[in-house]
Amino acid sequence: MTRRMNKAARALGVLGAAAALALSVPGSAYAAEGVLVINGQAYEDPSGCYPVDWFPTSVANNTDAIAEVHSGPDCTGQVEWLVYPGETYHTETAQSVFIL
């Protein structure tokens, strides 16, 4: 009887752990909802890194996520500025923008 209870307890523990993991890990296909506009180019439901193609640069964040403006290409270098949802940022030095 004790052996059956241990198996049942273990099974419930495994199921509980799996459920907690499934609820806590975001899906890999997540993208921000809305539109990110970089120098007039609109990206709907953006995700990842976007290059800055000319200066001065304008980043309008009309999404539900924070956009990071990076000083280097391919979202490298320092984060120059965080553009929160609903904000617009102007820069002459950024080379890329990352949004999750």
Coordinates of C-alpha atoms in Angstrom, one line a residue:
M1 CA 0.0 0.0 0.0
T2 CA 2.8 2.4 0.9
R3 CA 4.5 1.6 -2.4
R4 CA 1.4 2.5 -4.4
M5 CA 1.0 5.8 -2.5
N6 CA 4.7 6.7 -3.2
K7 CA 4.1 6.0 -7.0
A8 CA 0.9 8.1 -6.9
A9 CA 2.7 10.9 -5.0
R10 CA 5.6 10.8 -7.5
A11 CA 3.2 10.9 -10.5
L12 CA 1.3 13.9 -9.0
G13 CA 4.6 15.6 -8.4
V14 CA 5.8 15.1 -12.0
L15 CA 2.4 16.3 -13.3
G16 CA 2.5 19.4 -11.0
A17 CA 6.1 20.2 -12.1
A18 CA 5.1 19.9 -15.8
A19 CA 2.1 22.1 -15.3
A20 CA 4.1 24.8 -13.5
L21 CA 6.8 24.7 -16.3
A22 CA 4.2 25.0 -19.0
L23 CA 2.6 28.0 -17.3
S24 CA 5.9 29.8 -16.5
V25 CA 7.8 29.5 -19.8
P26 CA 6.6 31.9 -22.5
G27 CA 6.1 30.5 -26.0
S28 CA 9.0 30.9 -28.4
A29 CA 6.8 32.5 -31.0
Y30 CA 6.1 35.6 -28.8
A31 CA 6.0 38.9 -30.6
A32 CA 5.0 42.3 -29.5
E33 CA 1.5 43.3 -30.5
G34 CA 1.1 46.5 -32.4
V35 CA 3.4 48.5 -34.8
L36 CA 7.0 49.6 -34.4
V37 CA 7.9 52.4 -36.7
I38 CA 11.6 53.0 -37.5
N39 CA 12.3 56.0 -39.9
G40 CA 8.8 55.6 -41.4
Q41 CA 9.1 51.9 -41.9
A42 CA 6.3 50.1 -40.1
Y43 CA 6.8 46.6 -38.6
E44 CA 3.6 44.9 -37.5
D45 CA 3.8 42.6 -34.4
P46 CA 7.6 43.0 -34.4
S47 CA 10.0 40.6 -32.7
G48 CA 13.8 40.7 -32.7
C49 CA 16.4 43.1 -34.0
Y50 CA 15.9 45.8 -36.7
P51 CA 18.6 47.8 -38.4
V52 CA 18.7 51.6 -38.5
D53 CA 19.3 52.6 -42.1
W54 CA 19.7 56.4 -41.9
F55 CA 20.3 59.3 -39.5
P56 CA 18.7 61.1 -37.7
T57 CA 16.5 58.2 -36.6
S58 CA 13.0 58.1 -35.3
V59 CA 11.6 55.2 -33.3
A60 CA 7.9 55.2 -32.6
N61 CA 6.8 52.4 -30.4
N62 CA 3.1 51.6 -30.8
T63 CA 3.3 48.1 -29.3
D64 CA 2.8 46.5 -26.0
A65 CA 6.5 45.9 -25.4
I66 CA 9.6 48.0 -24.6
A67 CA 12.0 48.7 -27.5
E68 CA 15.7 48.9 -26.8
V69 CA 17.7 51.4 -29.0
H70 CA 21.3 50.1 -29.4
S71 CA 24.4 52.0 -30.2
G72 CA 25.9 49.1 -32.3
P73 CA 24.7 47.1 -35.4
D74 CA 22.7 43.9 -34.9
C75 CA 21.6 45.0 -31.4
T76 CA 25.1 45.1 -30.0
G77 CA 26.7 47.8 -28.1
Q78 CA 25.2 49.7 -25.3
V79 CA 21.5 50.3 -24.9
E80 CA 21.2 54.0 -25.7
W81 CA 17.5 54.3 -24.8
L82 CA 14.4 52.4 -23.8
V83 CA 11.3 53.4 -25.8
Y84 CA 8.2 52.5 -23.8
P85 CA 4.8 51.8 -25.4
G86 CA 3.3 54.9 -26.8
E87 CA 6.6 56.9 -26.9
T88 CA 8.8 58.1 -29.8
Y89 CA 12.5 58.6 -29.6
H90 CA 14.8 60.6 -31.9
T91 CA 18.6 59.9 -32.1
E92 CA 21.6 60.5 -34.4
T93 CA 23.7 57.7 -33.0
A94 CA 21.7 54.5 -32.8
Q95 CA 22.4 51.6 -35.2
S96 CA 19.7 49.1 -34.3
V97 CA 16.5 48.5 -32.4
F98 CA 15.5 45.4 -30.4
I99 CA 12.0 44.5 -29.4
L100 CA 10.8 41.2 -27.8

